[in-house]
Coordinates of C-alpha atoms and ligand atoms in Angstrom, one line a residue:
M1 CA 110.2 184.6 77.4
I2 CA 112.5 187.2 78.9
V3 CA 111.6 190.8 79.0
V4 CA 114.7 192.9 79.3
M5 CA 114.0 196.4 80.7
K6 CA 116.0 199.5 79.8
A7 CA 118.5 200.7 82.4
G8 CA 116.7 203.0 84.8
A9 CA 113.2 201.7 84.0
P10 CA 110.8 203.1 86.7
K11 CA 108.8 200.8 89.0
E12 CA 105.6 201.7 87.2
A13 CA 107.0 200.4 83.9
I14 CA 108.0 197.1 85.6
E15 CA 104.5 196.8 87.1
E16 CA 102.9 197.4 83.6
V17 CA 105.0 194.6 82.1
K18 CA 104.1 192.3 85.0
K19 CA 100.4 193.0 84.4
I20 CA 100.6 192.2 80.7
V21 CA 102.5 189.0 81.5
R22 CA 99.8 187.9 84.0
D23 CA 97.0 188.9 81.7
T24 CA 98.6 186.7 79.0
G25 CA 98.4 183.7 81.4
Y26 CA 102.1 183.7 82.3
T27 CA 103.8 184.1 85.7
P28 CA 106.2 187.1 86.0
H29 CA 109.4 186.7 88.0
V30 CA 111.3 189.9 88.5
L31 CA 115.1 189.5 88.6
P32 CA 116.8 192.8 89.5
G33 CA 120.3 193.0 88.0
E34 CA 123.1 195.5 88.5
M35 CA 122.5 197.3 85.2
R36 CA 118.9 196.4 84.3
T37 CA 115.9 194.5 85.5
I38 CA 114.8 191.3 83.8
I39 CA 111.3 189.9 83.9
A40 CA 111.0 186.3 83.1
A41 CA 107.5 185.3 81.9
V42 CA 107.1 181.6 82.6
G43 CA 104.2 179.7 81.1
D44 CA 103.0 177.2 78.6
G45 CA 104.0 179.0 75.4
R46 CA 100.6 180.3 74.3
D47 CA 100.1 183.8 73.0
K48 CA 103.8 184.5 72.7
S49 CA 103.1 187.2 70.2
R50 CA 101.3 189.3 72.9
L51 CA 104.5 189.1 75.0
E52 CA 106.7 189.9 72.0
S53 CA 104.6 193.0 71.3
M54 CA 105.8 194.5 74.6
E55 CA 109.0 195.5 72.7
S56 CA 107.0 198.6 71.7
L57 CA 106.8 199.8 75.3
K58 CA 108.9 202.8 76.1
Y59 CA 111.0 201.1 78.9
V60 CA 111.4 197.6 77.3
E61 CA 114.8 197.0 75.6
N62 CA 113.8 193.7 74.1
V63 CA 111.8 190.5 74.5
V64 CA 113.6 187.2 73.9
P65 CA 112.7 183.5 74.1
I66 CA 114.3 181.3 76.7
L67 CA 115.6 178.3 74.8
K68 CA 116.4 175.9 77.6
P69 CA 113.7 173.8 79.3
Y70 CA 114.7 175.2 82.6
K71 CA 114.1 178.9 82.7
L72 CA 114.7 180.7 86.0
C73 CA 117.8 178.8 86.9
S74 CA 119.4 179.3 83.5
R75 CA 122.2 181.7 82.6
E76 CA 119.9 182.9 79.8
V77 CA 117.7 184.6 82.4
R78 CA 120.5 185.7 84.7
S79 CA 124.1 185.9 83.6
E80 CA 125.6 187.0 87.0
D81 CA 126.2 184.4 89.7
T82 CA 123.6 184.2 92.3
I83 CA 124.9 184.8 95.8
I84 CA 122.9 183.4 98.7
K85 CA 123.3 185.1 102.1
V86 CA 122.9 182.9 105.2
G87 CA 123.6 185.2 108.2
D88 CA 127.0 186.6 107.5
V89 CA 128.0 183.8 105.1
A90 CA 127.8 184.5 101.3
I91 CA 127.5 181.4 99.2
G92 CA 128.3 181.6 95.5
G93 CA 130.9 184.4 95.6
K94 CA 134.7 184.3 95.5
H95 CA 134.9 182.7 98.9
I96 CA 134.3 178.9 99.0
V97 CA 132.0 178.0 101.8
V98 CA 132.6 174.8 103.8
M99 CA 129.6 173.0 105.5
A100 CA 130.8 170.3 107.9
G101 CA 129.4 168.1 110.6
P102 CA 128.2 164.6 111.3
C103 CA 125.9 162.6 109.0
S104 CA 123.4 162.3 111.9
V105 CA 122.9 164.3 115.1
E106 CA 123.4 161.6 117.8
G107 CA 123.6 163.6 121.1
E108 CA 124.3 166.9 122.7
E109 CA 128.0 166.3 123.5
Q110 CA 128.6 164.8 120.0
I111 CA 127.1 167.7 118.0
I112 CA 128.4 170.5 120.1
S113 CA 131.9 169.1 120.2
I114 CA 132.0 168.5 116.4
A115 CA 130.5 172.0 115.8
R116 CA 133.3 173.6 117.8
D117 CA 136.0 171.6 116.0
V118 CA 134.7 172.3 112.5
K119 CA 134.3 175.9 113.3
A120 CA 137.9 176.2 114.7
A121 CA 139.1 174.6 111.4
G122 CA 137.3 177.2 109.3
A123 CA 133.9 175.6 108.4
Q124 CA 131.2 178.3 108.2
I125 CA 128.0 176.1 108.3
L126 CA 127.2 173.1 110.5
R127 CA 125.5 170.1 108.9
G128 CA 123.7 167.4 110.7
G129 CA 120.8 165.1 109.9
A130 CA 117.8 164.9 112.3
Y131 CA 115.4 163.1 109.9
K132 CA 117.5 160.5 108.1
P133 CA 116.6 158.8 104.7
R134 CA 117.9 155.3 105.4
T135 CA 117.8 152.5 102.9
S136 CA 116.6 150.1 105.6
P137 CA 113.7 150.9 107.9
Y138 CA 115.6 149.1 110.7
S139 CA 118.5 151.5 110.5
F140 CA 118.7 154.6 112.8
Q141 CA 116.1 157.0 111.5
G142 CA 117.4 160.2 113.2
M143 CA 116.7 162.0 116.5
E144 CA 114.0 164.0 114.7
R145 CA 112.7 167.0 116.8
E146 CA 115.2 166.3 119.6
G147 CA 117.9 166.4 116.9
L148 CA 116.7 169.8 115.8
E149 CA 116.8 171.1 119.4
L150 CA 120.4 169.9 119.6
L151 CA 121.3 171.6 116.3
K152 CA 119.9 174.8 117.8
K153 CA 122.1 174.4 120.9
A154 CA 125.1 173.8 118.6
R155 CA 124.3 177.0 116.7
E156 CA 124.0 178.9 120.0
A157 CA 127.3 177.5 121.2
T158 CA 129.2 178.3 118.0
G159 CA 127.3 180.8 116.0
L160 CA 127.4 178.5 113.0
P161 CA 124.2 178.5 110.8
I162 CA 122.7 175.0 110.3
V163 CA 121.8 172.9 107.3
T164 CA 119.5 169.9 107.8
E165 CA 117.4 167.6 105.7
V166 CA 113.6 167.7 105.2
M167 CA 112.2 164.5 103.9
N168 CA 108.5 164.9 104.5
P169 CA 106.2 167.9 103.8
R170 CA 104.7 167.2 107.2
E171 CA 107.9 168.1 108.9
L172 CA 108.7 171.2 106.8
E173 CA 107.1 173.7 109.2
V174 CA 108.9 172.5 112.3
I175 CA 112.3 172.1 110.5
C176 CA 111.9 175.7 109.2
E177 CA 111.6 176.9 112.8
Y178 CA 115.1 175.6 113.5
T179 CA 117.2 175.5 110.4
D180 CA 119.0 178.1 108.3
I181 CA 119.2 176.0 105.1
L182 CA 116.8 173.3 104.1
Q183 CA 118.5 170.2 102.6
I184 CA 116.6 168.1 100.0
G185 CA 118.4 164.8 99.9
A186 CA 119.3 162.8 96.8
R187 CA 116.4 160.4 97.2
N188 CA 113.9 163.3 97.1
M189 CA 115.4 165.2 94.2
Q190 CA 112.3 164.4 92.1
N191 CA 109.7 164.5 94.9
F192 CA 108.0 167.3 93.1
S193 CA 105.4 168.1 95.7
L194 CA 108.1 168.5 98.3
L195 CA 110.1 170.7 95.9
K196 CA 107.0 172.9 95.4
M197 CA 106.5 173.2 99.1
V198 CA 110.1 174.3 99.8
G199 CA 109.6 176.7 96.9
Q200 CA 107.0 178.5 98.9
V201 CA 109.1 179.1 102.1
K202 CA 111.6 181.8 102.7
K203 CA 114.7 179.6 103.4
P204 CA 117.7 178.8 101.2
V205 CA 117.6 175.3 99.8
L206 CA 120.5 172.9 99.3
L207 CA 119.2 170.5 96.6
K208 CA 121.2 167.3 96.2
R209 CA 121.5 165.6 92.9
G210 CA 119.6 162.3 92.7
M211 CA 121.8 159.3 92.4
A212 CA 120.7 158.4 88.9
N213 CA 119.7 161.8 87.5
T214 CA 121.1 163.8 84.6
V215 CA 122.3 167.4 84.9
S216 CA 119.2 168.4 83.0
E217 CA 116.8 166.7 85.4
F218 CA 118.8 168.2 88.3
L219 CA 118.1 171.7 86.8
M220 CA 114.5 170.9 86.2
S221 CA 114.1 170.0 89.9
A222 CA 115.8 173.3 90.9
E223 CA 113.3 175.0 88.5
Y224 CA 110.4 173.6 90.5
I225 CA 111.6 175.5 93.6
L226 CA 112.4 178.7 91.7
S227 CA 109.1 178.7 89.9
E228 CA 107.3 178.8 93.2
G229 CA 109.1 182.0 94.1
N230 CA 112.1 180.8 96.1
M231 CA 115.2 181.9 94.2
E232 CA 117.7 180.8 96.9
V233 CA 118.7 177.3 95.7
M234 CA 122.2 175.8 95.7
L235 CA 122.9 172.6 93.8
C236 CA 124.9 169.8 95.4
E237 CA 126.7 167.1 93.5
R238 CA 127.0 164.1 95.8
G239 CA 128.0 161.3 93.4
I240 CA 126.0 159.2 91.0
R241 CA 125.5 155.5 90.5
T242 CA 127.8 153.9 87.9
F243 CA 129.1 150.4 87.3
E244 CA 132.0 151.2 89.6
T245 CA 131.9 149.6 93.0
A246 CA 135.3 150.7 94.4
T247 CA 133.6 153.8 95.7
R248 CA 130.1 154.2 97.1
N249 CA 129.2 156.6 94.3
T250 CA 131.1 158.2 91.4
L251 CA 131.6 161.8 92.1
D252 CA 130.8 163.6 88.9
L253 CA 133.4 166.4 88.9
S254 CA 132.7 167.3 85.3
C255 CA 129.2 168.4 86.3
I256 CA 130.7 171.4 88.2
P257 CA 131.9 173.2 85.0
V258 CA 128.8 172.0 83.1
L259 CA 126.5 173.4 85.8
K260 CA 128.6 176.6 86.0
E261 CA 128.0 177.2 82.3
L262 CA 124.2 176.4 82.4
T263 CA 123.1 178.0 85.7
H264 CA 123.8 181.0 87.9
L265 CA 123.0 179.0 91.0
P266 CA 125.8 178.2 93.5
I267 CA 127.3 174.7 93.2
I268 CA 128.3 172.7 96.3
T269 CA 130.2 169.4 96.2
D270 CA 129.8 166.5 98.7
P271 CA 132.9 164.3 98.4
S272 CA 131.8 162.3 101.5
H273 CA 128.7 160.7 99.9
G274 CA 130.5 161.1 96.6
T275 CA 133.2 158.5 97.5
G276 CA 131.9 156.8 100.6
Y277 CA 135.4 156.5 102.2
W278 CA 137.1 159.1 104.3
Q279 CA 140.5 158.2 102.6
Y280 CA 139.3 159.8 99.3
V281 CA 137.5 162.8 100.7
S282 CA 140.6 165.0 100.8
S283 CA 141.7 164.5 97.2
M284 CA 138.1 164.9 95.9
S285 CA 137.7 168.1 97.9
K286 CA 140.8 169.6 96.3
A287 CA 139.7 168.4 92.9
S288 CA 136.3 170.0 93.4
V289 CA 137.8 173.3 94.4
A290 CA 140.1 173.2 91.3
A291 CA 137.0 172.4 89.2
G292 CA 135.2 175.5 90.4
T293 CA 132.9 174.5 93.2
D294 CA 131.4 177.2 95.3
G295 CA 131.2 175.1 98.5
L296 CA 131.9 171.8 100.0
M297 CA 129.8 169.6 102.3
I298 CA 132.0 167.3 104.4
E299 CA 131.0 164.7 107.0
V300 CA 133.0 165.0 110.2
H301 CA 132.6 162.8 113.3
N302 CA 134.6 162.7 116.5
Q303 CA 134.2 158.9 116.7
P304 CA 133.5 157.6 113.2
E305 CA 134.0 154.0 114.3
I306 CA 130.8 154.1 116.4
A307 CA 128.9 156.6 114.3
F308 CA 125.1 155.9 113.9
S309 CA 125.4 156.5 110.1
D310 CA 128.1 157.0 107.5
G311 CA 131.1 156.5 109.8
A312 CA 133.2 155.1 107.0
Q313 CA 133.1 158.3 105.0
S314 CA 133.5 160.7 108.0
L315 CA 136.7 162.6 108.7
K316 CA 137.9 162.9 112.3
P317 CA 138.2 166.6 113.3
A318 CA 142.1 166.6 113.1
K319 CA 142.0 165.3 109.5
F320 CA 139.3 167.8 108.7
A321 CA 141.5 170.6 110.0
Q322 CA 144.4 169.3 108.0
L323 CA 142.3 169.3 104.9
M324 CA 141.1 172.9 105.4
K325 CA 144.8 173.9 105.6
E326 CA 145.6 172.0 102.4
L327 CA 142.7 173.5 100.5
R328 CA 143.8 177.1 101.0
P329 CA 146.6 177.0 98.3
V330 CA 144.4 175.1 96.0
A331 CA 141.7 177.7 96.3
G332 CA 144.3 180.4 95.8
A333 CA 145.5 178.8 92.6
V334 CA 142.1 179.2 91.0
G335 CA 141.6 182.7 92.3
R336 CA 139.3 181.8 95.3
T337 CA 139.6 181.9 99.0
I338 CA 138.4 179.2 101.5
Ligands
PEP401 C1 123.2 163.3 103.9 O1 123.6 164.4 103.5 O2 123.5 162.8 105.0 C2 122.5 162.4 102.9 C3 121.7 161.5 103.3 O3 122.9 162.7 101.6 P1 122.3 162.2 100.2 O4 120.9 162.6 100.1 O5 123.2 162.9 99.2 O6 122.5 160.7 100.2
MN402 MN1 125.4 160.9 105.4

């Protein structure tokens, strides 16, 4: 249920509603808005009438049910777009944020040089995997803690905030010491215990869509994080499995407007994993911007031919810089900046 408070409701009135919600066996989530505060009461549906009776309270405007299975991430609970601040970078507003960097951190020279190049081209966040989810246990598994140290050095050298993947709850604490944004990879989109754990930390989360998951399942996974108290979640479309083999995955561009309608959370698109080939990254980036994405995640490598992972889909820095230039008029055409 959603409890909509009247404009100017005092703190005590909000506390009173929270208490009733708790006493009824629900969890209250306070969502302050520009005009009025909303309190989402999330629970198993029992004693609804007790919640509905709060309409008689002086500062309660109305009490309405949330119809969707996902609650806190739905537009029903919050109509305004959520904007997530990472340092000076705002994700989810008019400005489209580009996150770029190598698939894997491979060494100091590599990550710092790429970080400098992507920053010069206009990227605002540095990506780089230190713990890598690889299909084969014999493939490069990432530099792990050393990789985190190198990401930190790259941040010191460029000022770019970092996004890196957490795969295992065991590593969550150490990764939190280093990263600015936690990435949950496609393979872990439904690792519900990991989702609950990242829901309990104070770090923005970039949640990637599972390769065979529906939009509804994607939102339910985001809901796991939000329901633990972490409201700073961005959703990343990274391609889904279809019968098509010409590309690594099929980038589901239509999910961008669909998600925009259903949720207030920022949407990021990853055309690198979405296509699997650097040749298609530019057109799919432009298409994503035209479709309304709030951000792009793009793999960039200075020597893709010898990259430890995902070289085939990585842009060289010069091609990335060219893409950034070409994206500006596309963003302008849809009323955005990049
Ligand atoms: C990645 O970002 O390098 C990655 C492994 O992505 P995904 O989880 O989307 O496959
Ligand atoms: Mn990759």
